[in-house]
Amino acid sequence: MSLVNTNWLEKNLDKVKIIDCSWHMPQTKRNSFEEYQQLHIENTIFFDLDKNSKTDTDLPHMLTDIKSWEKIISNLGIKNEDRIIIYDNSDVISSCRCWYNFIYFGHDPSLVHVLDGGLKKWMNEKKPTVSNLTKIISSNYIANEKKKLVKNKEQIDENIEKNDFRVMDARSRERFEGKVPEPRKGLRSGSIKNSFCLPFSELINEDHTFITKEKILEKFRLTKCNLNENIVFTCGSGVTASVLALAYSLIDTKYMPTIYDGSWSEYGKN
């Protein structure tokens, strides 16, 4: 139940904590917080993916440390027992990255969900929005870091020989195959040796909902990756990798999302 639909959320607005985790690629020139201030679903809290990430690195939105995460989530008024619904208004379905962060830091996976279709579908259905900021009462959130759910560059390099897990890349095929320049400066084109490619966009409908479970399974099978082995997802900066991880959790309910956090922003440095 990683996904909930818009009708379900509309009926349960007062029973859940709602997060807007919209994040946009830099070249879009969009400001997520300004858009949130203009309109959002009632009772929604804004989650700034860049500010709520590791600060002492030049890599984008890396996982922060556990104490910082506890402070961030406590300041958002979220409790350990809360059911959380995360949405976005982004073409890269950034809500999935926030979903992954919560699971990594130990929130019960059965209590963390992404709104299928996000704000785009909600608005297309003419469901109500507000502009007033949500009042937050601080909590005392306690995290439980699941370090096995993240890989670093050293582990990715070692795995090229060991083959303990498979690496699947969510970027476009053109980027994966090195046929186009990377959107971030200072990165070479290409991909991690022996990795597989499944562009996240192939799993998303025009209305920003996920395609059916049957079609998701078919897409994964077409990659020729052995789905019986451990899978680690990567992308440009760890955002769309989380889209693949959530999609995979829909067809394998026991799968715990595992991400190469640095992704190509780290691995592809010149």
Tab-separated table of C-alpha atoms in Angstrom:
chain	number	residue	atom	x	y	z
A	1	MET	CA	0.000	0.000	0.000
A	2	SER	CA	2.803	2.419	-0.922
A	3	LEU	CA	0.253	4.421	-2.948
A	4	VAL	CA	-3.067	5.982	-1.981
A	5	ASN	CA	-5.487	7.577	-4.434
A	6	THR	CA	-6.957	11.068	-4.361
A	7	ASN	CA	-10.437	9.916	-3.322
A	8	TRP	CA	-9.024	8.070	-0.311
A	9	LEU	CA	-7.056	11.111	0.787
A	10	GLU	CA	-10.035	13.432	0.423
A	11	LYS	CA	-11.982	11.206	2.829
A	12	ASN	CA	-9.113	10.979	5.329
A	13	LEU	CA	-7.631	14.493	5.400
A	14	ASP	CA	-8.004	14.810	9.163
A	15	LYS	CA	-6.559	11.362	9.933
A	16	VAL	CA	-3.114	11.708	8.330
A	17	LYS	CA	-0.088	13.995	8.155
A	18	ILE	CA	0.277	15.373	4.625
A	19	ILE	CA	3.590	16.472	3.127
A	20	ASP	CA	4.293	18.442	-0.055
A	21	CYS	CA	7.748	17.339	-1.217
A	22	SER	CA	7.764	19.051	-4.587
A	23	TRP	CA	11.262	19.446	-6.033
A	24	HIS	CA	12.175	20.548	-9.531
A	25	MET	CA	15.260	20.148	-11.686
A	26	PRO	CA	17.289	23.401	-11.574
A	27	GLN	CA	16.759	24.142	-15.275
A	28	THR	CA	12.978	24.407	-14.776
A	29	LYS	CA	13.424	27.679	-12.821
A	30	ARG	CA	10.503	26.706	-10.551
A	31	ASN	CA	10.346	27.448	-6.825
A	32	SER	CA	8.608	24.661	-4.914
A	33	PHE	CA	8.016	26.611	-1.715
A	34	GLU	CA	6.538	29.606	-3.520
A	35	GLU	CA	4.181	27.266	-5.357
A	36	TYR	CA	3.237	25.633	-2.042
A	37	GLN	CA	2.469	29.046	-0.553
A	38	GLN	CA	0.128	29.794	-3.436
A	39	LEU	CA	-1.900	26.597	-3.037
A	40	HIS	CA	-1.759	23.164	-1.456
A	41	ILE	CA	-4.004	20.470	-0.070
A	42	GLU	CA	-5.486	21.389	3.305
A	43	ASN	CA	-3.289	20.608	6.367
A	44	THR	CA	-0.215	20.039	4.196
A	45	ILE	CA	3.308	20.612	5.549
A	46	PHE	CA	6.084	21.619	3.141
A	47	PHE	CA	9.217	19.456	3.063
A	48	ASP	CA	12.253	21.154	1.497
A	49	LEU	CA	14.241	18.339	-0.071
A	50	ASP	CA	17.420	20.396	-0.430
A	51	LYS	CA	17.400	22.077	2.990
A	52	ASN	CA	16.451	18.857	4.785
A	53	SER	CA	19.421	16.949	3.389
A	54	LYS	CA	23.108	16.691	4.222
A	55	THR	CA	24.599	20.185	4.298
A	56	ASP	CA	28.372	19.568	4.305
A	57	THR	CA	28.608	18.133	0.789
A	58	ASP	CA	28.441	19.419	-2.778
A	59	LEU	CA	26.250	16.453	-3.758
A	60	PRO	CA	22.526	17.231	-4.042
A	61	HIS	CA	20.028	16.155	-1.337
A	62	MET	CA	22.105	13.386	0.236
A	63	LEU	CA	20.714	11.682	3.346
A	64	THR	CA	21.388	13.735	6.461
A	65	ASP	CA	22.531	12.301	9.802
A	66	ILE	CA	20.070	10.740	12.235
A	67	LYS	CA	20.102	13.560	14.803
A	68	SER	CA	19.446	16.170	12.121
A	69	TRP	CA	16.601	14.047	10.727
A	70	GLU	CA	15.006	13.765	14.161
A	71	LYS	CA	15.168	17.543	14.557
A	72	ILE	CA	13.768	18.160	11.063
A	73	ILE	CA	10.815	15.808	11.500
A	74	SER	CA	10.121	16.967	15.066
A	75	ASN	CA	9.991	20.568	13.792
A	76	LEU	CA	7.450	19.448	11.192
A	77	GLY	CA	5.246	18.114	13.998
A	78	ILE	CA	5.313	14.518	12.783
A	79	LYS	CA	5.160	11.688	15.320
A	80	ASN	CA	6.452	8.131	15.017
A	81	GLU	CA	2.942	6.698	14.937
A	82	ASP	CA	1.617	9.098	12.276
A	83	ARG	CA	0.297	7.866	8.938
A	84	ILE	CA	2.027	10.028	6.343
A	85	ILE	CA	0.814	10.908	2.843
A	86	ILE	CA	3.410	12.550	0.598
A	87	TYR	CA	2.655	14.304	-2.665
A	88	ASP	CA	4.408	16.542	-5.171
A	89	ASN	CA	3.755	18.790	-8.129
A	90	SER	CA	6.904	17.756	-9.951
A	91	ASP	CA	7.687	16.034	-13.232
A	92	VAL	CA	10.272	13.881	-11.439
A	93	ILE	CA	7.755	12.560	-8.853
A	94	SER	CA	9.947	13.803	-6.001
A	95	SER	CA	7.487	12.593	-3.345
A	96	CYS	CA	9.058	9.149	-3.729
A	97	ARG	CA	12.397	10.451	-2.441
A	98	CYS	CA	10.722	11.689	0.757
A	99	TRP	CA	8.974	8.293	1.039
A	100	TYR	CA	12.386	6.622	0.855
A	101	ASN	CA	13.890	8.990	3.448
A	102	PHE	CA	11.188	8.153	5.986
A	103	ILE	CA	11.644	4.406	5.479
A	104	TYR	CA	15.443	4.743	5.692
A	105	PHE	CA	15.115	6.502	9.038
A	106	GLY	CA	12.838	3.814	10.425
A	107	HIS	CA	9.265	5.043	10.010
A	108	ASP	CA	6.935	2.045	9.724
A	109	PRO	CA	6.734	1.430	5.922
A	110	SER	CA	3.040	0.546	6.260
A	111	LEU	CA	2.433	4.105	7.483
A	112	VAL	CA	4.237	5.968	4.662
A	113	HIS	CA	2.419	6.513	1.370
A	114	VAL	CA	2.691	8.531	-1.817
A	115	LEU	CA	-0.371	10.194	-3.340
A	116	ASP	CA	-0.807	8.575	-6.745
A	117	GLY	CA	-0.993	11.352	-9.310
A	118	GLY	CA	0.097	14.009	-6.814
A	119	LEU	CA	-1.184	17.557	-6.846
A	120	LYS	CA	-1.692	17.472	-10.620
A	121	LYS	CA	-4.370	14.778	-10.412
A	122	TRP	CA	-5.900	16.367	-7.298
A	123	MET	CA	-6.341	19.676	-9.116
A	124	ASN	CA	-7.529	18.062	-12.353
A	125	GLU	CA	-10.320	16.530	-10.288
A	126	LYS	CA	-11.097	19.997	-8.907
A	127	LYS	CA	-10.598	18.874	-5.336
A	128	PRO	CA	-10.174	21.728	-2.820
A	129	THR	CA	-6.902	23.537	-2.127
A	130	VAL	CA	-5.943	26.290	0.325
A	131	SER	CA	-3.210	28.919	0.567
A	132	ASN	CA	-2.983	29.369	4.353
A	133	LEU	CA	0.076	27.828	6.014
A	134	THR	CA	-0.549	24.808	8.198
A	135	LYS	CA	-0.104	25.344	11.941
A	136	ILE	CA	2.613	23.022	13.267
A	137	ILE	CA	2.978	21.741	16.821
A	138	SER	CA	6.483	20.332	17.343
A	139	SER	CA	6.877	16.683	18.281
A	140	ASN	CA	9.663	14.493	19.653
A	141	TYR	CA	10.431	12.205	16.725
A	142	ILE	CA	12.787	9.250	17.290
A	143	ALA	CA	14.503	7.785	14.221
A	144	ASN	CA	15.936	4.297	13.681
A	145	GLU	CA	18.420	4.394	10.815
A	146	LYS	CA	18.370	1.439	8.369
A	147	LYS	CA	21.888	1.692	6.985
A	148	LYS	CA	21.490	-1.364	4.743
A	149	LEU	CA	19.086	0.643	2.594
A	150	VAL	CA	21.783	2.924	1.185
A	151	LYS	CA	24.918	2.250	-0.864
A	152	ASN	CA	28.007	4.434	-1.264
A	153	LYS	CA	30.467	4.716	-4.163
A	154	GLU	CA	32.925	2.251	-2.645
A	155	GLN	CA	30.215	-0.401	-2.375
A	156	ILE	CA	29.100	0.271	-5.958
A	157	ASP	CA	32.684	-0.132	-7.204
A	158	GLU	CA	33.247	-3.339	-5.209
A	159	ASN	CA	30.026	-4.784	-6.531
A	160	ILE	CA	31.205	-4.563	-10.151
A	161	GLU	CA	33.405	-7.576	-9.339
A	162	LYS	CA	31.377	-9.196	-6.567
A	163	ASN	CA	27.893	-8.984	-8.156
A	164	ASP	CA	26.168	-9.067	-4.753
A	165	PHE	CA	23.394	-6.868	-6.118
A	166	ARG	CA	22.138	-5.453	-9.398
A	167	VAL	CA	22.181	-1.725	-10.134
A	168	MET	CA	19.262	-0.205	-12.023
A	169	ASP	CA	19.391	3.357	-13.374
A	170	ALA	CA	16.262	5.546	-13.602
A	171	ARG	CA	17.698	8.124	-16.016
A	172	SER	CA	16.704	8.341	-19.675
A	173	ARG	CA	18.253	5.837	-22.061
A	174	GLU	CA	20.084	8.664	-23.858
A	175	ARG	CA	21.779	9.718	-20.625
A	176	PHE	CA	22.419	6.118	-19.553
A	177	GLU	CA	24.070	5.330	-22.906
A	178	GLY	CA	26.101	8.539	-22.854
A	179	LYS	CA	24.493	9.946	-25.995
A	180	VAL	CA	23.586	13.309	-24.458
A	181	PRO	CA	25.342	15.623	-21.973
A	182	GLU	CA	24.370	15.474	-18.325
A	183	PRO	CA	22.178	18.386	-17.120
A	184	ARG	CA	24.550	19.054	-14.211
A	185	LYS	CA	27.896	20.657	-14.971
A	186	GLY	CA	31.091	18.745	-14.258
A	187	LEU	CA	29.684	15.294	-14.982
A	188	ARG	CA	30.759	12.973	-17.768
A	189	SER	CA	28.189	11.075	-19.791
A	190	GLY	CA	27.563	7.361	-19.361
A	191	SER	CA	26.579	4.894	-16.654
A	192	ILE	CA	27.860	2.496	-13.999
A	193	LYS	CA	29.444	-0.642	-15.446
A	194	ASN	CA	27.079	-3.647	-15.624
A	195	SER	CA	24.070	-1.568	-14.584
A	196	PHE	CA	20.625	-1.772	-16.171
A	197	CYS	CA	18.385	1.026	-17.389
A	198	LEU	CA	14.691	1.584	-16.745
A	199	PRO	CA	13.721	5.252	-17.248
A	200	PHE	CA	11.352	6.232	-14.442
A	201	SER	CA	9.186	8.105	-16.944
A	202	GLU	CA	8.153	4.778	-18.500
A	203	LEU	CA	6.351	3.907	-15.253
A	204	ILE	CA	4.346	7.138	-15.035
A	205	ASN	CA	1.111	7.986	-16.854
A	206	GLU	CA	0.367	11.436	-18.283
A	207	ASP	CA	-1.710	12.302	-15.204
A	208	HIS	CA	1.329	11.499	-12.982
A	209	THR	CA	-0.153	8.224	-11.698
A	210	PHE	CA	1.842	4.999	-11.804
A	211	ILE	CA	1.054	2.491	-14.521
A	212	THR	CA	-0.591	-0.770	-13.401
A	213	LYS	CA	1.316	-3.390	-11.416
A	214	GLU	CA	1.150	-5.738	-14.396
A	215	LYS	CA	2.749	-3.158	-16.666
A	216	ILE	CA	5.367	-2.300	-14.027
A	217	LEU	CA	6.363	-5.962	-13.798
A	218	GLU	CA	6.566	-6.162	-17.584
A	219	LYS	CA	8.832	-3.088	-17.706
A	220	PHE	CA	11.182	-4.572	-15.106
A	221	ARG	CA	11.317	-7.901	-16.937
A	222	LEU	CA	12.200	-6.161	-20.197
A	223	THR	CA	15.406	-4.838	-18.594
A	224	LYS	CA	16.688	-8.475	-18.489
A	225	CYS	CA	17.763	-7.848	-14.885
A	226	ASN	CA	17.326	-10.887	-12.639
A	227	LEU	CA	14.479	-9.798	-10.370
A	228	ASN	CA	15.263	-12.590	-7.908
A	229	GLU	CA	18.478	-10.810	-6.912
A	230	ASN	CA	18.990	-7.754	-4.701
A	231	ILE	CA	18.359	-4.538	-6.606
A	232	VAL	CA	19.868	-1.123	-5.877
A	233	PHE	CA	18.476	1.905	-7.674
A	234	THR	CA	20.418	4.893	-8.962
A	235	CYS	CA	19.733	7.944	-11.147
A	236	GLY	CA	21.139	11.469	-11.448
A	237	SER	CA	20.846	12.530	-7.820
A	238	GLY	CA	18.798	9.948	-5.900
A	239	VAL	CA	15.323	11.345	-6.639
A	240	THR	CA	14.031	9.319	-9.583
A	241	ALA	CA	15.867	6.248	-8.255
A	242	SER	CA	13.276	6.400	-5.486
A	243	VAL	CA	10.495	6.364	-8.102
A	244	LEU	CA	11.817	3.007	-9.345
A	245	ALA	CA	12.160	1.776	-5.766
A	246	LEU	CA	8.545	2.600	-4.985
A	247	ALA	CA	7.371	1.029	-8.247
A	248	TYR	CA	9.323	-2.129	-7.431
A	249	SER	CA	7.747	-2.231	-3.962
A	250	LEU	CA	4.353	-2.444	-5.690
A	251	ILE	CA	5.280	-5.731	-7.362
A	252	ASP	CA	7.426	-7.090	-4.508
A	253	THR	CA	5.780	-6.109	-1.230
A	254	LYS	CA	8.730	-7.444	0.801
A	255	TYR	CA	11.240	-5.199	-0.965
A	256	MET	CA	12.813	-2.459	1.138
A	257	PRO	CA	13.947	0.501	-1.007
A	258	THR	CA	17.721	0.561	-1.478
A	259	ILE	CA	19.381	3.552	-3.145
A	260	TYR	CA	22.877	4.545	-4.257
A	261	ASP	CA	22.595	7.949	-2.625
A	262	GLY	CA	25.338	9.742	-4.537
A	263	SER	CA	24.065	8.380	-7.858
A	264	TRP	CA	25.543	9.833	-11.073
A	265	SER	CA	26.117	13.229	-9.407
A	266	GLU	CA	28.911	11.474	-7.523
A	267	TYR	CA	29.858	8.605	-9.826
A	268	GLY	CA	29.966	10.688	-12.979
A	269	LYS	CA	32.253	13.428	-11.653
A	270	ASN	CA	35.037	14.333	-14.089
